[in-house]
Short mmCIF file of C-alpha atoms in Angstrom, two decimals:
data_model
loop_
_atom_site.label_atom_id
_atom_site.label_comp_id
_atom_site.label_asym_id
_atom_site.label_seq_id
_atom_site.Cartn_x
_atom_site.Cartn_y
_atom_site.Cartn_z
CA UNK B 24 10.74 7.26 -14.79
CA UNK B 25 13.60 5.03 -15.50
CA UNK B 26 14.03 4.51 -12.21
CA UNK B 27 10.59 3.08 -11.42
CA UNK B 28 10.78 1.09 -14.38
CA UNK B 29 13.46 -0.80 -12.82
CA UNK B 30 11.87 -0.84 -9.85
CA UNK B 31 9.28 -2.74 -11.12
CA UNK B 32 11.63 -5.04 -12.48
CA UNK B 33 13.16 -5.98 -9.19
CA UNK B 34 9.50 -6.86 -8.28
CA UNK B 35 9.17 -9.77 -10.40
CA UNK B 36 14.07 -10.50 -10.26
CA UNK B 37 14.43 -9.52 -6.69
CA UNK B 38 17.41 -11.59 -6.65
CA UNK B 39 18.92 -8.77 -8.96
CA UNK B 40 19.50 -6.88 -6.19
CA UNK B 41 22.35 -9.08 -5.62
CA UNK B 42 24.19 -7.22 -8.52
CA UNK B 43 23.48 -3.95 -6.31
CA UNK B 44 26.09 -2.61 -3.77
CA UNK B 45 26.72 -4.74 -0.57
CA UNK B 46 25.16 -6.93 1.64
CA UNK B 47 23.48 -5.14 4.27
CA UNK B 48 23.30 -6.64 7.93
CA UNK B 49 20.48 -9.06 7.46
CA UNK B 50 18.58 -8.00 10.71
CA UNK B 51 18.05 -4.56 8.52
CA UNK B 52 16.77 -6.88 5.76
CA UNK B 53 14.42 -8.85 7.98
CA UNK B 54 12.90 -5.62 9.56
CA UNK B 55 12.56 -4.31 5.73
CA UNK B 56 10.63 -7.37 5.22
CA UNK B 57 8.24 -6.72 8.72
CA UNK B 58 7.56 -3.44 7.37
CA UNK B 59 6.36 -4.93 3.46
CA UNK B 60 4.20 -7.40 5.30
CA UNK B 61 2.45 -4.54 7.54
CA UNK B 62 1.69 -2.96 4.14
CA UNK B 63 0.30 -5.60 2.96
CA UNK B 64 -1.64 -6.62 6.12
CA UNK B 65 -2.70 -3.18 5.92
CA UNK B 66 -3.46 -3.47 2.00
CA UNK B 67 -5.91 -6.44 3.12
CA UNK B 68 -7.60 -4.85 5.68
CA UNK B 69 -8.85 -2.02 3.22
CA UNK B 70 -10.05 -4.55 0.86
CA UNK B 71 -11.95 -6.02 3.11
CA UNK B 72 -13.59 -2.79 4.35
CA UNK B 73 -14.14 -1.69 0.88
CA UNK B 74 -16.21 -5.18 0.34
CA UNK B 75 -17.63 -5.03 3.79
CA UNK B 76 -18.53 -1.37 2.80
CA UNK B 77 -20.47 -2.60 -0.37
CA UNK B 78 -22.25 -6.35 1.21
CA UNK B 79 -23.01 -4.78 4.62
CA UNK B 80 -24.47 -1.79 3.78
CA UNK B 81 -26.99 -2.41 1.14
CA UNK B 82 -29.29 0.53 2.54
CA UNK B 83 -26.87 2.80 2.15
CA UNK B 84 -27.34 5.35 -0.93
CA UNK B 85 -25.50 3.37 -4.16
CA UNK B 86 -23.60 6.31 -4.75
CA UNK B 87 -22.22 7.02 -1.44
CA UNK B 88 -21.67 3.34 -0.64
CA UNK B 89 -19.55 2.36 -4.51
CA UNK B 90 -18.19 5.24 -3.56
CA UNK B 91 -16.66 3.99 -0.36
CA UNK B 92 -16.19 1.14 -1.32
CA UNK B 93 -14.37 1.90 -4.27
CA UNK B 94 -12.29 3.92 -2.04
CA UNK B 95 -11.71 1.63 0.64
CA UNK B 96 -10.89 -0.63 -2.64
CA UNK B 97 -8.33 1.37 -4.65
CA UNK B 98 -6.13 2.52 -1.88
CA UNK B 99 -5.86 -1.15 -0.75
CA UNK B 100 -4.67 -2.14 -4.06
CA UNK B 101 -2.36 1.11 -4.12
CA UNK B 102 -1.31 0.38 -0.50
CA UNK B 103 -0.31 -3.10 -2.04
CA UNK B 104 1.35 -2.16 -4.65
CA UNK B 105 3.82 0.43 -3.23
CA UNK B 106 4.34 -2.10 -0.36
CA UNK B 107 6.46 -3.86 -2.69
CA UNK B 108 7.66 -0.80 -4.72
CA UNK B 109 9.19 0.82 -0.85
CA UNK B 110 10.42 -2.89 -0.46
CA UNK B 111 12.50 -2.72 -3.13
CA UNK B 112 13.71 1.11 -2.78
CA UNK B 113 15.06 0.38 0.56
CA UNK B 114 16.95 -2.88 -0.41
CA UNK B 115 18.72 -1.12 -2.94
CA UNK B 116 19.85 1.88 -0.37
CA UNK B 117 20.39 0.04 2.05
CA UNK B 118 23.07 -2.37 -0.45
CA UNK B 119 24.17 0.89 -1.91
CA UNK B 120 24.82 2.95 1.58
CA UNK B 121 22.21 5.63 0.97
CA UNK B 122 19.69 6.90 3.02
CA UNK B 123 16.37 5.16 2.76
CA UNK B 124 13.93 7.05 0.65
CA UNK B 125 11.50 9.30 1.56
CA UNK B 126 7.73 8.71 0.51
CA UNK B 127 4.50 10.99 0.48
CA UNK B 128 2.71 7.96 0.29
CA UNK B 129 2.06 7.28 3.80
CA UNK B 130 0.07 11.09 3.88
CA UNK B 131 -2.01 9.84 0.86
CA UNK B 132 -3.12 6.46 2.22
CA UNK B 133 -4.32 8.46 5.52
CA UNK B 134 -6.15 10.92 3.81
CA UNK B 135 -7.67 8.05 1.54
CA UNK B 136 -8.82 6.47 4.80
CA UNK B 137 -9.53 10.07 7.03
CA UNK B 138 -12.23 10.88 4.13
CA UNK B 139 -13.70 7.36 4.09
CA UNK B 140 -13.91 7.73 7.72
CA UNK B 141 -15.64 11.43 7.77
CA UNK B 142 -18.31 10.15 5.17
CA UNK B 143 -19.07 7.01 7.38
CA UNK B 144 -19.59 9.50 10.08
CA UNK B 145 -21.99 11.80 8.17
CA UNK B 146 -23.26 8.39 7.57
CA UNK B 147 -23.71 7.43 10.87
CA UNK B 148 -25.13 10.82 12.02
CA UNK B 149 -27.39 11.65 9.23
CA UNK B 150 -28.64 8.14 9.50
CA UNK B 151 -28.65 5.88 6.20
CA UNK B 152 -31.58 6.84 3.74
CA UNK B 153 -31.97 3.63 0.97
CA UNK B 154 -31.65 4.64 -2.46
CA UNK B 155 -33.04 1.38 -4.19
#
């Protein structure tokens, strides 16, 4: 827990990470920086399916479309948030000389998305039945 906690202060200081190991090689830096923005490219794209979910679907059953919506919605803003979270992790190994960190979050965000996906199939094949 203490860890995290100053984790989350690096989000808001990153230039304490100055005060932590080495400089790394800053091509290793710059492709840690590609792989933050693909989360958060990523991040976007699932909160605009989660609105797209809820404006373009307005036949859709309320409780199956909030529902995948609000999906869609909260592991955007959980894919956005540990975007910066892994950011800062693999600074700080890479400027200490430790091997980057593991994460179980990628396995999380696809199951968020595989079970949105299966229920816009049953969707899709059970046809959409309007529950205003």
């Amino acid at each position: 827990m203490i860890d995290f906690v100053k984790d989350v202060r690096l989000w808001f200081a990153p230039s304490r990470l100055r005060d932590e190991g080495e400089t790394p090689d800053y091509r290793f830096s710059l492709a840690n920086e590609r792989t933050f923005l693909a989360w958060i490219r990523t991040s976007l794209a699932l909160v605009g399916g989660g609105f797209a979910v809820d404006q373009f679907l307005p036949d859709l059953r309320w409780g199956v479309r909030v529902g995948m919506a609000f999906t869609l919605l909260a592991v955007g803003a959980a894919c956005a948030l540990r975007a910066v979270n892994h950011w800062v992790r693999c600074e700080r190994a890479m400027r200490r000389g430790e091997d980057l960190p593991l994460s179980r979050f990628p396995v999380l965000l696809s199951l968020g998305v595989g079970l949105v996906a299966v229920a816009m199939v049953a969707v899709v094949l059970l046809g959409w039945t309007s529950g205003r």
